[in-house]
Short mmCIF file of C-alpha atoms in Angstrom, two decimals:
data_model
loop_
_atom_site.label_atom_id
_atom_site.label_comp_id
_atom_site.label_asym_id
_atom_site.label_seq_id
_atom_site.Cartn_x
_atom_site.Cartn_y
_atom_site.Cartn_z
CA MET A 1315 79.77 34.57 172.82
CA THR A 1316 82.42 31.96 172.91
CA ARG A 1317 84.64 30.99 169.75
CA PRO A 1318 87.47 28.85 169.62
CA ILE A 1319 90.82 30.96 170.02
CA THR A 1320 93.64 29.66 167.61
CA LEU A 1321 97.35 30.54 166.89
CA PHE A 1322 98.60 31.40 163.65
CA THR A 1323 101.68 29.66 162.78
CA GLY A 1324 103.01 31.80 160.19
CA GLN A 1325 105.31 33.58 162.36
CA TRP A 1326 106.42 30.21 163.92
CA ALA A 1327 107.38 28.28 160.82
CA ASP A 1328 111.08 28.36 161.58
CA LEU A 1329 109.85 25.83 164.49
CA PRO A 1330 108.95 22.18 163.91
CA PHE A 1331 105.17 21.86 163.80
CA GLU A 1332 105.03 19.69 166.49
CA GLU A 1333 106.87 22.07 168.95
CA VAL A 1334 104.49 24.76 167.93
CA CYS A 1335 101.50 22.33 168.93
CA ARG A 1336 103.12 21.74 172.32
CA LEU A 1337 103.55 25.57 173.08
CA ALA A 1338 100.08 26.46 171.77
CA SER A 1339 98.51 23.80 174.09
CA GLU A 1340 100.66 24.54 176.97
CA TRP A 1341 99.34 28.33 176.75
CA GLY A 1342 95.73 27.21 176.18
CA TYR A 1343 94.92 27.54 172.66
CA GLU A 1344 92.42 25.41 171.25
CA GLY A 1345 93.64 25.17 167.92
CA LEU A 1346 95.99 26.42 165.22
CA GLU A 1347 95.54 28.31 161.90
CA ILE A 1348 98.16 26.27 159.85
CA ALA A 1349 100.63 28.22 157.72
CA THR A 1350 101.29 26.29 154.64
CA TRP A 1351 105.15 26.63 154.63
CA GLY A 1352 108.05 25.48 156.84
CA ASP A 1353 107.34 21.86 157.85
CA HIS A 1354 103.82 22.80 159.23
CA LEU A 1355 101.80 21.93 155.99
CA GLU A 1356 103.44 21.03 152.53
CA ILE A 1357 100.73 20.95 150.16
CA ASP A 1358 102.57 18.76 147.61
CA LYS A 1359 103.37 16.17 150.36
CA ALA A 1360 99.77 16.34 151.66
CA LEU A 1361 98.42 15.33 148.35
CA SER A 1362 101.03 12.73 147.21
CA ASP A 1363 101.60 10.91 150.67
CA PRO A 1364 98.55 9.05 151.87
CA GLY A 1365 99.70 9.32 155.36
CA TYR A 1366 100.56 12.97 155.71
CA VAL A 1367 97.47 14.55 156.47
CA LYS A 1368 96.66 11.39 159.22
CA ARG A 1369 99.79 12.23 160.66
CA LYS A 1370 99.29 15.96 161.07
CA LEU A 1371 95.61 15.37 162.66
CA GLU A 1372 97.17 12.75 165.16
CA THR A 1373 99.85 15.60 166.26
CA LEU A 1374 97.13 18.08 166.54
CA GLU A 1375 95.03 15.42 168.66
CA LYS A 1376 98.22 14.66 170.82
CA TYR A 1377 98.03 18.41 171.82
CA ASN A 1378 94.38 18.62 171.99
CA LEU A 1379 94.11 20.91 169.37
CA LYS A 1380 91.92 21.43 166.21
CA VAL A 1381 92.14 23.15 162.87
CA TRP A 1382 89.29 25.18 161.35
CA THR A 1383 91.60 27.06 158.95
CA ILE A 1384 94.86 27.11 156.90
CA SER A 1385 96.79 29.72 155.36
CA ASN A 1386 98.18 30.26 152.12
CA HIS A 1387 99.21 33.94 151.99
CA LEU A 1388 102.80 33.39 150.77
CA ILE A 1389 101.50 31.20 147.74
CA SER A 1390 98.42 33.33 146.97
CA GLN A 1391 100.26 36.59 146.59
CA ALA A 1392 101.64 35.41 143.71
CA ILE A 1393 98.40 34.83 141.76
CA CYS A 1394 97.81 38.27 140.47
CA ASP A 1395 101.33 40.38 141.16
CA HIS A 1396 102.82 42.52 138.95
CA PRO A 1397 105.65 42.44 138.80
CA ILE A 1398 106.89 38.91 139.92
CA ASP A 1399 110.50 39.53 141.22
CA GLU A 1400 112.95 38.28 143.96
CA ARG A 1401 110.58 39.06 146.52
CA HIS A 1402 108.16 36.28 145.33
CA LYS A 1403 111.28 34.09 144.73
CA GLY A 1404 111.97 34.50 148.47
CA ILE A 1405 108.75 33.58 149.75
CA LEU A 1406 107.56 30.79 147.24
CA PRO A 1407 108.69 27.19 147.45
CA SER A 1408 111.53 26.41 144.75
CA ARG A 1409 109.25 24.04 142.72
CA LEU A 1410 106.65 27.07 142.08
CA TRP A 1411 109.54 29.23 140.87
CA SER A 1412 110.39 30.15 137.23
CA ASP A 1413 112.00 32.84 135.34
CA ASP A 1414 108.84 33.34 133.29
CA ALA A 1415 106.42 35.53 135.62
CA GLU A 1416 103.25 34.40 134.28
CA GLN A 1417 104.23 30.35 134.70
CA VAL A 1418 104.75 31.68 138.55
CA ARG A 1419 101.14 32.99 138.41
CA GLN A 1420 100.03 29.95 137.12
CA ASN A 1421 101.78 27.90 139.44
CA ALA A 1422 100.45 29.91 142.34
CA ALA A 1423 96.98 29.54 141.12
CA GLU A 1424 97.21 25.73 140.96
CA GLU A 1425 98.78 25.69 144.40
CA THR A 1426 95.91 27.54 145.81
CA LYS A 1427 93.37 25.08 144.24
CA ASN A 1428 95.48 22.29 145.71
CA THR A 1429 95.45 24.16 149.09
CA ALA A 1430 91.42 23.77 149.04
CA ARG A 1431 91.90 19.78 148.43
CA VAL A 1432 94.21 19.79 151.23
CA ALA A 1433 92.16 21.82 153.45
CA ALA A 1434 89.14 19.52 152.98
CA LEU A 1435 91.08 16.59 153.88
CA LEU A 1436 92.00 18.08 156.81
CA GLY A 1437 88.52 19.07 157.94
CA ALA A 1438 89.07 22.80 157.72
CA SER A 1439 86.65 24.86 156.08
CA THR A 1440 88.51 28.06 155.28
CA VAL A 1441 91.78 28.96 153.62
CA VAL A 1442 92.96 32.25 154.41
CA GLY A 1443 95.23 34.06 151.68
CA PHE A 1444 95.96 37.05 149.59
CA THR A 1445 95.27 37.66 146.01
CA GLY A 1446 98.37 39.96 144.84
CA SER A 1447 97.34 42.76 142.45
CA SER A 1448 98.42 43.51 139.05
CA ILE A 1449 97.48 47.68 139.86
CA TRP A 1450 98.96 48.03 143.61
CA HIS A 1451 101.89 49.74 142.13
CA THR A 1452 99.57 52.55 140.65
CA VAL A 1453 98.29 53.51 144.07
CA ALA A 1454 100.33 56.64 144.13
CA MET A 1455 98.33 57.48 140.88
CA PHE A 1456 101.51 58.87 139.39
CA PRO A 1457 102.55 58.35 136.59
CA PRO A 1458 98.61 58.86 135.92
CA ALA A 1459 96.57 55.53 135.82
CA SER A 1460 93.60 55.72 133.75
CA GLN A 1461 90.27 54.30 134.83
CA ALA A 1462 90.62 51.55 132.19
CA MET A 1463 93.91 50.53 133.72
CA ILE A 1464 92.37 50.30 137.08
CA ASP A 1465 89.29 48.36 135.80
CA ARG A 1466 91.66 46.06 133.94
CA GLY A 1467 93.30 45.37 137.35
CA TYR A 1468 89.97 44.04 138.56
CA GLU A 1469 89.12 42.05 135.47
CA ASP A 1470 92.34 40.24 135.88
CA PHE A 1471 91.69 39.39 139.30
CA ALA A 1472 88.15 37.67 138.45
CA GLU A 1473 89.86 36.18 135.61
CA ARG A 1474 92.40 34.69 137.77
CA PHE A 1475 90.28 33.78 140.73
CA ASN A 1476 87.23 32.51 139.13
CA PRO A 1477 88.79 29.10 138.19
CA ILE A 1478 90.22 28.99 141.34
CA LEU A 1479 86.76 29.56 143.61
CA ASP A 1480 85.42 26.70 141.18
CA VAL A 1481 87.77 24.16 142.87
CA PHE A 1482 86.96 25.52 146.37
CA GLU A 1483 83.32 25.16 145.62
CA GLN A 1484 83.78 21.75 144.58
CA GLU A 1485 85.63 21.06 147.70
CA GLY A 1486 83.29 22.84 150.02
CA VAL A 1487 85.73 25.17 151.26
CA ARG A 1488 85.81 29.12 151.27
CA PHE A 1489 88.60 31.65 150.44
CA ALA A 1490 89.09 34.42 153.09
CA HIS A 1491 90.95 37.11 151.43
CA GLU A 1492 93.15 39.34 153.99
CA VAL A 1493 92.26 42.93 153.15
CA HIS A 1494 95.58 44.25 153.14
CA PRO A 1495 97.88 47.07 151.38
CA SER A 1496 99.37 45.45 148.21
CA GLU A 1497 96.21 43.35 147.56
CA ILE A 1498 93.43 43.87 145.23
CA ALA A 1499 91.31 44.65 148.09
CA TYR A 1500 92.98 47.05 150.81
CA ASP A 1501 90.42 49.30 152.24
CA TYR A 1502 86.67 49.79 152.33
CA HIS A 1503 86.09 50.94 148.63
CA THR A 1504 88.35 48.33 146.99
CA THR A 1505 86.86 45.57 148.90
CA VAL A 1506 83.29 46.63 147.57
CA LYS A 1507 84.89 46.63 144.07
CA THR A 1508 86.72 43.12 144.56
CA LEU A 1509 83.43 41.54 145.78
CA GLU A 1510 81.64 43.09 142.38
CA ALA A 1511 84.35 41.78 140.41
CA ILE A 1512 83.62 38.02 141.27
CA GLY A 1513 79.80 38.67 141.39
CA HIS A 1514 79.74 38.21 145.27
CA ARG A 1515 80.52 34.62 144.99
CA ALA A 1516 79.68 32.86 148.45
CA SER A 1517 82.95 31.00 148.21
CA PHE A 1518 85.19 34.21 148.24
CA GLY A 1519 84.89 36.34 151.66
CA LEU A 1520 87.09 38.19 153.77
CA ASN A 1521 89.71 37.63 156.64
CA TRP A 1522 89.43 40.65 159.20
CA ASP A 1523 92.74 41.85 160.36
CA PRO A 1524 92.35 45.15 161.99
CA SER A 1525 96.22 45.94 161.98
CA HIS A 1526 96.16 47.06 158.50
CA MET A 1527 93.05 49.00 158.92
CA VAL A 1528 94.43 51.42 162.03
CA TRP A 1529 97.30 52.86 160.05
CA GLN A 1530 95.14 53.67 157.14
CA GLN A 1531 92.65 55.43 159.42
CA LEU A 1532 89.88 52.89 158.82
CA ASP A 1533 87.32 51.89 161.31
CA PRO A 1534 87.90 48.07 161.91
CA ALA A 1535 84.60 47.62 163.84
CA GLY A 1536 82.77 49.66 161.19
CA PHE A 1537 84.24 47.24 158.56
CA ILE A 1538 82.64 43.91 160.25
CA LEU A 1539 79.27 45.69 160.19
CA ASP A 1540 79.70 46.94 156.80
CA PHE A 1541 80.79 43.48 155.52
CA ALA A 1542 78.73 41.39 158.14
CA ASP A 1543 78.02 38.66 155.48
CA ARG A 1544 81.68 38.22 154.30
CA ILE A 1545 83.67 37.76 157.56
CA TYR A 1546 84.78 34.42 157.00
CA HIS A 1547 87.63 34.46 159.56
CA VAL A 1548 89.29 36.66 162.15
CA ASP A 1549 93.02 37.19 162.72
CA CYS A 1550 93.84 39.53 165.94
CA LYS A 1551 96.81 41.38 165.21
CA ASP A 1552 97.56 44.83 166.54
CA ALA A 1553 99.21 48.19 165.29
CA LYS A 1554 100.53 51.22 166.89
CA VAL A 1555 100.45 54.51 164.95
CA ARG A 1556 102.77 57.32 166.05
CA ILE A 1557 102.23 59.92 163.41
CA GLY A 1558 102.26 63.56 164.63
CA ASP A 1559 105.87 64.73 165.04
CA GLY A 1560 106.01 66.29 161.17
CA ARG A 1561 108.55 63.40 160.36
CA ARG A 1562 107.03 60.03 160.75
CA GLY A 1563 104.12 59.35 157.89
CA ILE A 1564 102.13 56.38 157.30
CA LEU A 1565 104.32 55.10 154.63
CA SER A 1566 107.07 54.59 157.05
CA SER A 1567 110.12 55.46 154.97
CA HIS A 1568 111.31 51.86 153.88
CA LEU A 1569 112.44 51.64 157.73
CA ALA A 1570 112.94 48.35 159.14
CA TRP A 1571 110.29 47.00 161.73
CA ALA A 1572 110.74 48.50 165.13
CA ASP A 1573 112.78 51.35 163.99
CA PRO A 1574 111.48 54.21 166.13
CA LYS A 1575 111.47 56.53 162.99
CA ARG A 1576 108.47 54.56 161.72
CA GLY A 1577 105.24 56.12 161.60
CA TRP A 1578 103.53 52.92 162.64
CA ASP A 1579 104.60 49.38 163.69
CA PHE A 1580 102.91 45.96 164.41
CA VAL A 1581 102.56 45.19 167.96
CA SER A 1582 101.67 42.18 170.28
CA THR A 1583 97.82 42.17 170.30
CA GLY A 1584 96.15 44.59 172.91
CA ARG A 1585 99.08 46.86 172.81
CA GLY A 1586 98.27 49.16 170.11
CA ASP A 1587 95.50 51.16 168.67
CA VAL A 1588 92.79 48.63 167.70
CA PRO A 1589 89.48 49.49 169.37
CA TRP A 1590 89.14 45.73 170.20
CA GLU A 1591 86.08 45.78 172.52
CA ASP A 1592 84.34 47.88 169.66
CA CYS A 1593 85.46 45.14 167.27
CA PHE A 1594 84.21 42.14 169.51
CA ARG A 1595 80.88 43.83 170.28
CA ALA A 1596 80.67 44.35 166.18
CA LEU A 1597 81.62 40.58 166.02
CA ASN A 1598 78.84 39.62 168.24
CA HIS A 1599 76.35 41.95 166.54
CA ILE A 1600 76.83 39.97 163.28
CA GLY A 1601 76.75 36.86 164.89
CA TYR A 1602 80.45 35.55 163.95
CA ASP A 1603 80.79 32.14 165.64
CA GLY A 1604 84.10 31.17 163.87
CA PRO A 1605 87.46 30.94 165.37
CA ILE A 1606 89.72 33.87 166.38
CA SER A 1607 93.27 33.46 165.52
CA ILE A 1608 96.03 35.32 167.38
CA GLU A 1609 98.44 36.65 164.82
CA TRP A 1610 101.66 37.44 166.73
CA GLU A 1611 103.83 40.19 165.16
CA ASP A 1612 105.94 42.50 167.30
CA ALA A 1613 109.42 43.05 166.22
CA GLY A 1614 110.06 44.75 169.72
CA MET A 1615 108.83 41.63 171.72
CA ASP A 1616 109.84 38.16 172.21
CA ARG A 1617 107.01 35.92 170.81
CA LEU A 1618 106.97 33.68 174.04
CA MET A 1619 105.98 36.50 175.87
CA GLY A 1620 103.55 38.00 173.40
CA ALA A 1621 101.55 34.78 172.39
CA PRO A 1622 100.31 33.70 176.02
CA GLU A 1623 99.73 37.55 176.91
CA ALA A 1624 97.68 38.03 173.39
CA LEU A 1625 95.62 34.88 174.27
CA ALA A 1626 94.71 36.21 177.98
CA TYR A 1627 93.71 39.46 176.55
CA ILE A 1628 91.69 38.29 173.77
CA SER A 1629 90.01 35.46 175.94
CA LYS A 1630 88.61 38.11 178.16
CA LEU A 1631 86.74 39.85 175.29
CA ASN A 1632 85.89 36.75 173.56
CA ALA A 1633 83.84 35.78 176.53
CA ILE A 1634 81.51 38.78 176.32
CA THR A 1635 78.17 37.39 175.86
CA PRO A 1636 75.30 39.73 174.77
CA PRO A 1637 72.40 39.41 177.28
CA ALA A 1638 69.31 37.32 176.74
CA ALA A 1639 66.94 40.51 177.25
CA ALA A 1640 67.49 44.02 176.94
CA PHE A 1641 68.91 45.82 180.24
CA ASP A 1642 65.71 47.97 180.14
CA ALA A 1643 63.40 45.32 180.12
CA ALA A 1644 63.29 45.37 184.00
CA PHE A 1645 62.04 48.91 183.94
CA SER A 1646 58.78 47.61 182.25
CA SER A 1647 55.54 47.36 184.77
CA GLU A 1648 54.01 44.58 182.75
#
């Protein structure tokens, strides 16, 4: 089953948008998952400048690229997060920042609504992002967190996201939440609870990124099968786990990326522990026909090497086509 392979621009936003388009096109990518930071996609300008979206589409066309998905990971992180602090100030546009934490959350929610509007203008059907979480800081369960406190976290998520999803539905765009530590859904059971919290609204689905699953010892291929009707987008990012020496653990000890003392690290796609072939066979099984986006993250490899290498690796898996008939059909005498 052949699906378009795109490059996520989030880790390339220090480069001008047109330069990323040129590189992606030269390497053979078919499109971009465009990040809403750097000059790649500025939501306020897209809504205020009548020619802004047209110019973006012209640049994409110049390099024979398309867009199916845009990302607002940095902005949507602040929607439900508690606390709001200097980490958020470092990733949010200054126009969304306030010393009032609740105002930051409201600003992020409004910006996410506007992201749906811009996606519709671009002709993109999906916005990939985060949710943030008011209860992630309780994950260690000490000091003890009551069930009422946990339940309230999911209620808070629903209260904040339902109005956002109203706008997504008006615009005909879907929100694909990336299941990820620090979010309201970060593993199997929290994903179930998240979907329940919003009544399984069709406008809210999942961005499947296996890199966050392997170090949590989750089965990324099984996740595809379990949530078959909610896999709205695919990000291909890899991770390498190096636990077993009695010192390195999955929480990675506040060590910097690529520090050899870490228990795991993100690595270029195809160089880690993700069972990629199992995952692509699972995607074929559920009939996923959307874009496959390469998300390059590897603190130990130059991205100009990693991005084209990952494309070549994923292209072979993406070309696996289920047979028209069962292989044992030839055994029949009839």
